[in-house]
PDB file of C-alpha atoms and ligand atoms in Angstrom:
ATOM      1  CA  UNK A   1       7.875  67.761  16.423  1.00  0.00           C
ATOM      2  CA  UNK A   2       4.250  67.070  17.612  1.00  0.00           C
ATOM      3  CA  UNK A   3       1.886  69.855  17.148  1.00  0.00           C
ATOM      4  CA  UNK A   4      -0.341  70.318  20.498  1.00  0.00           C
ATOM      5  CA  UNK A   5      -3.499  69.603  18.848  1.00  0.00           C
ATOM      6  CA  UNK A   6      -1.862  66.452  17.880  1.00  0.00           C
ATOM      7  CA  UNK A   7      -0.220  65.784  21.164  1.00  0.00           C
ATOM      8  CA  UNK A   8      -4.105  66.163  22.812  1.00  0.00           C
ATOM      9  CA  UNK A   9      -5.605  63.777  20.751  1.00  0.00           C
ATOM     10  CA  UNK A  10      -2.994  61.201  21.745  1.00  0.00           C
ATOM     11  CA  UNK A  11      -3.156  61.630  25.083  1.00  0.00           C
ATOM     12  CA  UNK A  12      -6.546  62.419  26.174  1.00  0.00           C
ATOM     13  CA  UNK A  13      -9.592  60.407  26.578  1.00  0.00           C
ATOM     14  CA  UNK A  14     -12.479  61.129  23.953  1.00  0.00           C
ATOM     15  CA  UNK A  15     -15.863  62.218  25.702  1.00  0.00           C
ATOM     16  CA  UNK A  16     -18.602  60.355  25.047  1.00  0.00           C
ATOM     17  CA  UNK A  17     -22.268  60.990  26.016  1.00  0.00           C
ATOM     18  CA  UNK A  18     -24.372  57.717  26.590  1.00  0.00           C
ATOM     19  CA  UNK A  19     -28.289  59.409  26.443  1.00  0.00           C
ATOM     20  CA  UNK A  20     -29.798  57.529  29.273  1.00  0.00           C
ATOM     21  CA  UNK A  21     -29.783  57.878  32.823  1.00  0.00           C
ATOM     22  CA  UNK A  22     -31.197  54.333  33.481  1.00  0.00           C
ATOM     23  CA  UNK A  23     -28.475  53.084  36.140  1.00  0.00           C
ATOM     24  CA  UNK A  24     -28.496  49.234  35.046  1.00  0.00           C
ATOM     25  CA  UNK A  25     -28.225  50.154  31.213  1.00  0.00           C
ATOM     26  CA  UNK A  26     -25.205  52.808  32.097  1.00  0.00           C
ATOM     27  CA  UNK A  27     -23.686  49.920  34.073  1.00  0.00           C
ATOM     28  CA  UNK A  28     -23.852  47.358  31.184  1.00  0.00           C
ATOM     29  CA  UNK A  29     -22.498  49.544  28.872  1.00  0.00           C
ATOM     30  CA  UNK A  30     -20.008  51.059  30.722  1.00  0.00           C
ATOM     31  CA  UNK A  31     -18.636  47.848  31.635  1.00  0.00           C
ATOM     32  CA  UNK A  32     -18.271  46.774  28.002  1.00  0.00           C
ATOM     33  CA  UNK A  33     -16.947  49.848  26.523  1.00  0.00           C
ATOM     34  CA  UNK A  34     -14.602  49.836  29.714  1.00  0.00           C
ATOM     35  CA  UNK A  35     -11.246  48.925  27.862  1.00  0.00           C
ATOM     36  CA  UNK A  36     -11.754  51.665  25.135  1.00  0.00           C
ATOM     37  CA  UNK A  37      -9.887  55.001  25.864  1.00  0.00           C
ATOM     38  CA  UNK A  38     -13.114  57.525  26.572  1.00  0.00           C
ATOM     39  CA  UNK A  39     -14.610  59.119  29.336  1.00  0.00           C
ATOM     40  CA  UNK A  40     -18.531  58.733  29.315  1.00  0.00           C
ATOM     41  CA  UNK A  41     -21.012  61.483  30.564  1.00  0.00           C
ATOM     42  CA  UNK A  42     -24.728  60.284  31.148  1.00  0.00           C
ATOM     43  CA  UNK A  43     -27.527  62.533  30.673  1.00  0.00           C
ATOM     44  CA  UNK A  44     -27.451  62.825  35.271  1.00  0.00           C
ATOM     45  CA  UNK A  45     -24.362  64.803  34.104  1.00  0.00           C
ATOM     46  CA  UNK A  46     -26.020  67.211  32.533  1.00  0.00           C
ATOM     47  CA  UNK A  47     -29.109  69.749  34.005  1.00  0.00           C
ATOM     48  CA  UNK A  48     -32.484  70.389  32.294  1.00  0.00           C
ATOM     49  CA  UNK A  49     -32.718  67.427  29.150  1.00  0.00           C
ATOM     50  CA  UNK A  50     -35.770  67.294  28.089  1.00  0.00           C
ATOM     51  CA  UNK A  51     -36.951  63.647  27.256  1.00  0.00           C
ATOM     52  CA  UNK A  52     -36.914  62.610  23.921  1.00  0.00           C
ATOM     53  CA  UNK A  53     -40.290  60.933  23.044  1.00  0.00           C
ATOM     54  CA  UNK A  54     -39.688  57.488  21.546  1.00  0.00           C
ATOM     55  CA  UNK A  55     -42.024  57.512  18.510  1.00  0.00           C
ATOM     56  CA  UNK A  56     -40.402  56.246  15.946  1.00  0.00           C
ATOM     57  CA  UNK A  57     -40.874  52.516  13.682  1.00  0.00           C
ATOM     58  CA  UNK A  58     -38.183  51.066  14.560  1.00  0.00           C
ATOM     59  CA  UNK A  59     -35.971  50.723  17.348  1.00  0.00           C
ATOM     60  CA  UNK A  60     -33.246  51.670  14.960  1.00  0.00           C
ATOM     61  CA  UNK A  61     -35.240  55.154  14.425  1.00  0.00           C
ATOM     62  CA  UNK A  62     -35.559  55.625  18.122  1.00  0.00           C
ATOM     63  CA  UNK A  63     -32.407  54.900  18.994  1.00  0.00           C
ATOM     64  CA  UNK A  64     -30.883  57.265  15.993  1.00  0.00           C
ATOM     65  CA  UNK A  65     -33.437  59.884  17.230  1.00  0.00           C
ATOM     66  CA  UNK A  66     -31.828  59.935  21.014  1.00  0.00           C
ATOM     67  CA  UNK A  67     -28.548  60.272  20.031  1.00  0.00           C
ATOM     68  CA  UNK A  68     -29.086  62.926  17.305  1.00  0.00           C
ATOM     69  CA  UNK A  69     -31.151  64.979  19.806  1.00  0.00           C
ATOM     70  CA  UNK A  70     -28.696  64.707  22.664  1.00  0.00           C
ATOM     71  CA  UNK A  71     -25.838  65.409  20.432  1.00  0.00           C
ATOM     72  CA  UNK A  72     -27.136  68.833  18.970  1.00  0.00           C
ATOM     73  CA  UNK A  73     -27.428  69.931  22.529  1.00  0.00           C
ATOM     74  CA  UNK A  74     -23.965  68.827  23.614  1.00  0.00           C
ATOM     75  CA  UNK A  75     -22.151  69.084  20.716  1.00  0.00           C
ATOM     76  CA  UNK A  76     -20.457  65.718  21.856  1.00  0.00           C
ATOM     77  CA  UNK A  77     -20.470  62.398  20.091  1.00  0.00           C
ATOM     78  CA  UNK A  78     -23.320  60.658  21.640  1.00  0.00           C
ATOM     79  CA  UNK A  79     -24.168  56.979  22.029  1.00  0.00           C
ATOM     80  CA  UNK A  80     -28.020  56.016  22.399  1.00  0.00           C
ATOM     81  CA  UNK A  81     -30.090  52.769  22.521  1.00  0.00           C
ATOM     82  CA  UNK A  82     -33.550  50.862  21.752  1.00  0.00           C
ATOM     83  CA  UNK A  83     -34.406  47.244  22.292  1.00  0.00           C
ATOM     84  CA  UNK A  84     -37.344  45.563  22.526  1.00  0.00           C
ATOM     85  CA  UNK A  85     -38.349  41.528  22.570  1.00  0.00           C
ATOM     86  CA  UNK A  86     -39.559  40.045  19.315  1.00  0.00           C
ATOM     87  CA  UNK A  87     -41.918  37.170  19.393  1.00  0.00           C
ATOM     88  CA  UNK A  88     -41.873  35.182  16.842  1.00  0.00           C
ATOM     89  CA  UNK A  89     -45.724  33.751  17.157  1.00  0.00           C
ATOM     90  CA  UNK A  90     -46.770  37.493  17.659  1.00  0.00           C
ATOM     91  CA  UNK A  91     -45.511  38.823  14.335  1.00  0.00           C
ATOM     92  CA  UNK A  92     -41.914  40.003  16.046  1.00  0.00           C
ATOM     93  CA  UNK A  93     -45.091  42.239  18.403  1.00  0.00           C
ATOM     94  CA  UNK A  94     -44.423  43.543  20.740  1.00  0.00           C
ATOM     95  CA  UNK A  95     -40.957  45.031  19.638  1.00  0.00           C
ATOM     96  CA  UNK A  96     -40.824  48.568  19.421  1.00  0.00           C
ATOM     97  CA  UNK A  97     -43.508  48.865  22.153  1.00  0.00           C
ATOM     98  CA  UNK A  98     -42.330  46.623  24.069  1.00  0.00           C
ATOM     99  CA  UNK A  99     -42.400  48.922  27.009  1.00  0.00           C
ATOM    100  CA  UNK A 100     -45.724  49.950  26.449  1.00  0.00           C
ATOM    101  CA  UNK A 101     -47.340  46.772  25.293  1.00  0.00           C
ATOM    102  CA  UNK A 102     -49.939  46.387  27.464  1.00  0.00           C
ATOM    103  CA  UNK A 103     -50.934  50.202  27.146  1.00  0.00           C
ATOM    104  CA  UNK A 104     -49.303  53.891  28.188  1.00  0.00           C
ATOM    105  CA  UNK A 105     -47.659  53.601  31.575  1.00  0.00           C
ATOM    106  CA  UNK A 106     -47.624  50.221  32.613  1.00  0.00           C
ATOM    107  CA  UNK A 107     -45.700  48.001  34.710  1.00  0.00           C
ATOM    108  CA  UNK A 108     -43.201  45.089  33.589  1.00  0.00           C
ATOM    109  CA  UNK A 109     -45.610  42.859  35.369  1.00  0.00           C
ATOM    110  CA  UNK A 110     -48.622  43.761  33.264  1.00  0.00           C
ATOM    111  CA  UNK A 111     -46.562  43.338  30.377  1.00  0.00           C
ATOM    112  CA  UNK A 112     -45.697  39.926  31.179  1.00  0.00           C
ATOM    113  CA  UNK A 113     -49.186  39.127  32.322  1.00  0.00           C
ATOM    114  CA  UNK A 114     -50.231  39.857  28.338  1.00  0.00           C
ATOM    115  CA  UNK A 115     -47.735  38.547  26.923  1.00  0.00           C
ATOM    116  CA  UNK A 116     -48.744  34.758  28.604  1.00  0.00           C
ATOM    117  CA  UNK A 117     -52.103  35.580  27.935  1.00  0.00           C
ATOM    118  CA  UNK A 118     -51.479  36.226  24.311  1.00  0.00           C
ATOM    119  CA  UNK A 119     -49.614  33.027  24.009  1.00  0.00           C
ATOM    120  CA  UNK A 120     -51.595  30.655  26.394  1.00  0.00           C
ATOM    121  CA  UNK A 121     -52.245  28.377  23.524  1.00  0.00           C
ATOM    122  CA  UNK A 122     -49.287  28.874  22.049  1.00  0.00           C
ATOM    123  CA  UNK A 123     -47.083  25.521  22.578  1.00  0.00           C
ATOM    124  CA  UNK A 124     -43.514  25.396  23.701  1.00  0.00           C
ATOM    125  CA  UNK A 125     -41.973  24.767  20.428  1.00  0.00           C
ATOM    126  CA  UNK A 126     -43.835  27.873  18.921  1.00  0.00           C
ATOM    127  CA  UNK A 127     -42.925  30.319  21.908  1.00  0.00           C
ATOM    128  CA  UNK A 128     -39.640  30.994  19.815  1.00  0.00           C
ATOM    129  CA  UNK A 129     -38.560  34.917  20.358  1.00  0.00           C
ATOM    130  CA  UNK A 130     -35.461  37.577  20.297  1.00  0.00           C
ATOM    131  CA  UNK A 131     -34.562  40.584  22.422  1.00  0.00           C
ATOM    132  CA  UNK A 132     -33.202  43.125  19.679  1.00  0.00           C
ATOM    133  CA  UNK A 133     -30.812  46.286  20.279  1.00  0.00           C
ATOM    134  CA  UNK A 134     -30.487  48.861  18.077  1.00  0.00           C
ATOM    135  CA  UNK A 135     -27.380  50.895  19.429  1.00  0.00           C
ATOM    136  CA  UNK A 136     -26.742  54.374  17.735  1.00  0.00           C
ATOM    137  CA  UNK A 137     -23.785  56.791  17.876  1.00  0.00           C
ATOM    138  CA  UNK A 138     -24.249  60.720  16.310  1.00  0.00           C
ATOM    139  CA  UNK A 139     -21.324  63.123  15.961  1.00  0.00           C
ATOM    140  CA  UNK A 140     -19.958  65.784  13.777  1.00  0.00           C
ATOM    141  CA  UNK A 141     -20.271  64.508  10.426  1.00  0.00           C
ATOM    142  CA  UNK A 142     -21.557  60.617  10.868  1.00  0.00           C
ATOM    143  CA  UNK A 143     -24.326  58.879  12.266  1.00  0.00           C
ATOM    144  CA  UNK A 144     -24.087  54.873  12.784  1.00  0.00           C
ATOM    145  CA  UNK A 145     -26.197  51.762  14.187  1.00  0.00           C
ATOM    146  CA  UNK A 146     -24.721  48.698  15.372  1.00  0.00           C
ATOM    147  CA  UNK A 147     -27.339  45.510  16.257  1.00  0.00           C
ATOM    148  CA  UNK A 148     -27.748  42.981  18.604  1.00  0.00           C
ATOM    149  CA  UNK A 149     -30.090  39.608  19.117  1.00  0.00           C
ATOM    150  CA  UNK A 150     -30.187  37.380  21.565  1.00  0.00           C
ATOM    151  CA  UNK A 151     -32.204  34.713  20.699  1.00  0.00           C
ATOM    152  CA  UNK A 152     -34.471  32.216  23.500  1.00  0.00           C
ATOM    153  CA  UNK A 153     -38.101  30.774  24.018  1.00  0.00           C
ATOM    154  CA  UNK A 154     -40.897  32.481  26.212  1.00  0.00           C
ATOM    155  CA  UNK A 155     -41.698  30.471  28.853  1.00  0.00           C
ATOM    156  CA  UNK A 156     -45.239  29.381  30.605  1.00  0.00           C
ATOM    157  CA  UNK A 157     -45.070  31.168  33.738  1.00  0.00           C
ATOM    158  CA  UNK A 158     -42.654  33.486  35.968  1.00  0.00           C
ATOM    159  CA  UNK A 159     -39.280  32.413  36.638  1.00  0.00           C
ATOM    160  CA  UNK A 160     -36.811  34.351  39.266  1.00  0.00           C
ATOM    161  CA  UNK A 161     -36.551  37.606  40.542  1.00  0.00           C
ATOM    162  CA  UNK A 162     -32.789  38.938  38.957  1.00  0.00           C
ATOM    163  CA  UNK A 163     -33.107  41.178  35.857  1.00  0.00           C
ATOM    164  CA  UNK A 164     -36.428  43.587  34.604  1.00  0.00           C
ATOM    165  CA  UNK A 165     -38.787  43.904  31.885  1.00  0.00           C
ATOM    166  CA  UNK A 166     -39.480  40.735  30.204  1.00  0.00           C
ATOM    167  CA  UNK A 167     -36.268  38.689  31.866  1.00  0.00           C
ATOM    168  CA  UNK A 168     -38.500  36.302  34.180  1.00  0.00           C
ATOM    169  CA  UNK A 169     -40.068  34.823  30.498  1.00  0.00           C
ATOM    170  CA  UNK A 170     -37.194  34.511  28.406  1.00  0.00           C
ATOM    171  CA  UNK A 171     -34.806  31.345  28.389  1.00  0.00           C
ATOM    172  CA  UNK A 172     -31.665  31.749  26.051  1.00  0.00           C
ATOM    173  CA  UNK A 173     -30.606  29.470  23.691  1.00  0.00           C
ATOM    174  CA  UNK A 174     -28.820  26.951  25.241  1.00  0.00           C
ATOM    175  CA  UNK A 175     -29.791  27.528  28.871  1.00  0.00           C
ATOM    176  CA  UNK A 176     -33.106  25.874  31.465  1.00  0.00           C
ATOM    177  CA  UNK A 177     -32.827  29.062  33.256  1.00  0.00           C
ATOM    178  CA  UNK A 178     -34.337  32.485  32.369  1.00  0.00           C
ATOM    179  CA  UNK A 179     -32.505  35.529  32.471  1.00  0.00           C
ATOM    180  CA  UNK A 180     -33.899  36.708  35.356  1.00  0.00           C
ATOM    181  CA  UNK A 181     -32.754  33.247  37.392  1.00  0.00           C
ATOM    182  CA  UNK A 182     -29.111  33.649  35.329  1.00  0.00           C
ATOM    183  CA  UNK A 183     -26.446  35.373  36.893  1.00  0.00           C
ATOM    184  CA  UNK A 184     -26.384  39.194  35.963  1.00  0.00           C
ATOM    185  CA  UNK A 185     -22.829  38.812  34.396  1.00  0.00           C
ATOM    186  CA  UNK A 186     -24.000  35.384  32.561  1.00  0.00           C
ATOM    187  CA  UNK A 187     -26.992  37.848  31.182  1.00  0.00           C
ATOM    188  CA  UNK A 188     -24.352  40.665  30.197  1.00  0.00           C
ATOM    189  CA  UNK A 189     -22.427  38.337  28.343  1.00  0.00           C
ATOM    190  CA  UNK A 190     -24.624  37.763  25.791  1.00  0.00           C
ATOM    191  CA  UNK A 191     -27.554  39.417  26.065  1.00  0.00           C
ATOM    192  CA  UNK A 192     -28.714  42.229  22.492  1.00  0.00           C
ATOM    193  CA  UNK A 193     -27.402  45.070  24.451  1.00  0.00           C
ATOM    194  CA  UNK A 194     -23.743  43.832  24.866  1.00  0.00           C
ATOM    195  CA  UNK A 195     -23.714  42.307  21.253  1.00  0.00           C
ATOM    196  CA  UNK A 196     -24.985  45.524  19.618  1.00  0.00           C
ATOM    197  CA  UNK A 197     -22.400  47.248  21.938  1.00  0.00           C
ATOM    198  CA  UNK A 198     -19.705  45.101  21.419  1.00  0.00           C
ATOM    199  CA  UNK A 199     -19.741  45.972  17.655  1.00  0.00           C
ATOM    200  CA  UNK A 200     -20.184  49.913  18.398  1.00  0.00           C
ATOM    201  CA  UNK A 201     -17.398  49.373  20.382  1.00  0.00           C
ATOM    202  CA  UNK A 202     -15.151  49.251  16.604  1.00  0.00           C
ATOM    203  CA  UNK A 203     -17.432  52.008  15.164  1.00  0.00           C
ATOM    204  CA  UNK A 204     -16.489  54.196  18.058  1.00  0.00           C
ATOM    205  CA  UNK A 205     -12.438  53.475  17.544  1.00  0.00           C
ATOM    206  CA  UNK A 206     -12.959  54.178  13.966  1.00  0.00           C
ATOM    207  CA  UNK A 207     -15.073  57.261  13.942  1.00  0.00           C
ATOM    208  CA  UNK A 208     -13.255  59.263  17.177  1.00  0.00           C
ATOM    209  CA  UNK A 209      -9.606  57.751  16.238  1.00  0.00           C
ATOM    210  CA  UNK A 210      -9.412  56.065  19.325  1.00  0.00           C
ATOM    211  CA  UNK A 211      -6.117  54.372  19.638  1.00  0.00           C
ATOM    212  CA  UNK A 212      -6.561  50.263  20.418  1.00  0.00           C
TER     213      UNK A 212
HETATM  214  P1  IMP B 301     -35.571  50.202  26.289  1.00  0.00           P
HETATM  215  O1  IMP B 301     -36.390  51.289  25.655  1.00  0.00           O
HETATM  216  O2  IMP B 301     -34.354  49.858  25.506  1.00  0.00           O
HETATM  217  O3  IMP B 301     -35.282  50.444  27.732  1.00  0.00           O
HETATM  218  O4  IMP B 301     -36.450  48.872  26.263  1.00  0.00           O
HETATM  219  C1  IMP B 301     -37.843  48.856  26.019  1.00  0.00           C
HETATM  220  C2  IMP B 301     -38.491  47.693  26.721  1.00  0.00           C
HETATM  221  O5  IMP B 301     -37.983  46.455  26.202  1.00  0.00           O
HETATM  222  C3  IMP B 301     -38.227  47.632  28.213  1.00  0.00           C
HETATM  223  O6  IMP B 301     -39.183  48.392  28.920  1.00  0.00           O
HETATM  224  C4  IMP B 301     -38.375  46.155  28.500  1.00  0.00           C
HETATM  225  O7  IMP B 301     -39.717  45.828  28.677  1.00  0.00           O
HETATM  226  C5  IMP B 301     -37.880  45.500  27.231  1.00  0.00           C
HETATM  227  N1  IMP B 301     -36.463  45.109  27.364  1.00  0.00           N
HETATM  228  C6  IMP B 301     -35.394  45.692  26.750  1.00  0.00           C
HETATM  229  N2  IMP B 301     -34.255  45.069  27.103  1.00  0.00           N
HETATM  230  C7  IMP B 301     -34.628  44.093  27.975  1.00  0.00           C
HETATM  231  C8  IMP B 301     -33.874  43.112  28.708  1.00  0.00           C
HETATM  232  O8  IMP B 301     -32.642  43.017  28.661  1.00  0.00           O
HETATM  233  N3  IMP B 301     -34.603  42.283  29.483  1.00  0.00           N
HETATM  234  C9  IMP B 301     -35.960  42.358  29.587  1.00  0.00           C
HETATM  235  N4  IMP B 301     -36.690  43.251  28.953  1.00  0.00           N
HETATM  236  C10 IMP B 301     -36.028  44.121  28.132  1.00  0.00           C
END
């Protein structure tokens, strides 16, 4: 005989809160959790969150630090994420400040306009870099972090209009165009947010006993 608490757990969906409310990143992620058995809330579900200020090292820290803070006001299991582009003649800079590389509340474009500045002598072969995820899910008893990479070269000058942030400099490995010429589904497939996502995706089945 199957108890009811048992019988709920079987048959209904686990919430899950994803802590963002940017619509492109709820998208992505939506679409690649999308076989898994859970309903997901996003922070325009909820009234009155207060932003979490993104202060710490690492994007790991930051992403850790979303999820946590979200999940002590819900009290649901809550999925959170960082990422940030690593150049590899910059130190890995601007990483974790990626969005705020060229200084507090600035646009993509002035971003991109210092990062070819900062590499104008830098030559082709050199202009090696990574967008990095950090992914992070915070419940009851357990807090995890999954990673991504999606490695590519920076480019010399602006190419195509698809995408945001940093997308019109970076070619992937093993592609002429940038992501922000690619196809948004090409992008999706392999980009540091669906790879660090992809591997939550068996953290969240083991950690909320989701059946496959
Ligand atoms: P976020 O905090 O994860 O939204 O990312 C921080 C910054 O990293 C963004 O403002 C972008 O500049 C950059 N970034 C992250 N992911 C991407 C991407 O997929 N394409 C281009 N830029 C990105």
């Amino acid at each position: 005989m199957i108890t009811p608490s048992i019988h709920r757990e079987m048959i209904l969906p686990r919430i899950v809160v994803l802590a963002t409310s940017n619509p492109g990143k709820v998208r992505e992620i939506t679409a690649i959790l999308g076989d898994l058995s859970i309903r997901i809330k996003t922070l325009r579900d909820f009234s009155d969150f207060p932003h979490v200020v993104e202060d710490g090292k690492t994007l790991e820290e930051n992403a850790v630090k979303k999820a946590r803070e979200i999940y002590l006001q819900t009290g649901i299991p809550t999925l959170a994420d960082d990422s940030g582009l690593e150049v590899f003649a910059l130190a890995m800079r601007p990483g974790v400040f990626s969005a705020r590389y060229a200084g507090e509340k600035v646009s993509y474009e002035d971003n991109n306009r210092k990062l070819l500045g900062e590499l104008k002598s830098v030559s082709i072969e050199k202009r090696g870099a990574q967008f990095r995820c950090a992914a992070a899910l915070v419940g009851d008893d357990f807090e995890e972090v999954s990673a991504g990479i999606c490695r590519g070269t920076i480019t010399t000058e602006l190419r195509g209009t698809g995408g945001f942030g940093y997308d019109p400099l970076f070619v992937p490995e093993g592609f002429d165009q940038t992501f922000a010429e690619l196809p948004i589904d090409v992008k999706n497939r392999m980009s540091h947010r669906a790879r660090a996502f992809l591997r939550m995706k068996t953290i969240l089945r083991d950690r909320l006993r989701i059946p496959s």
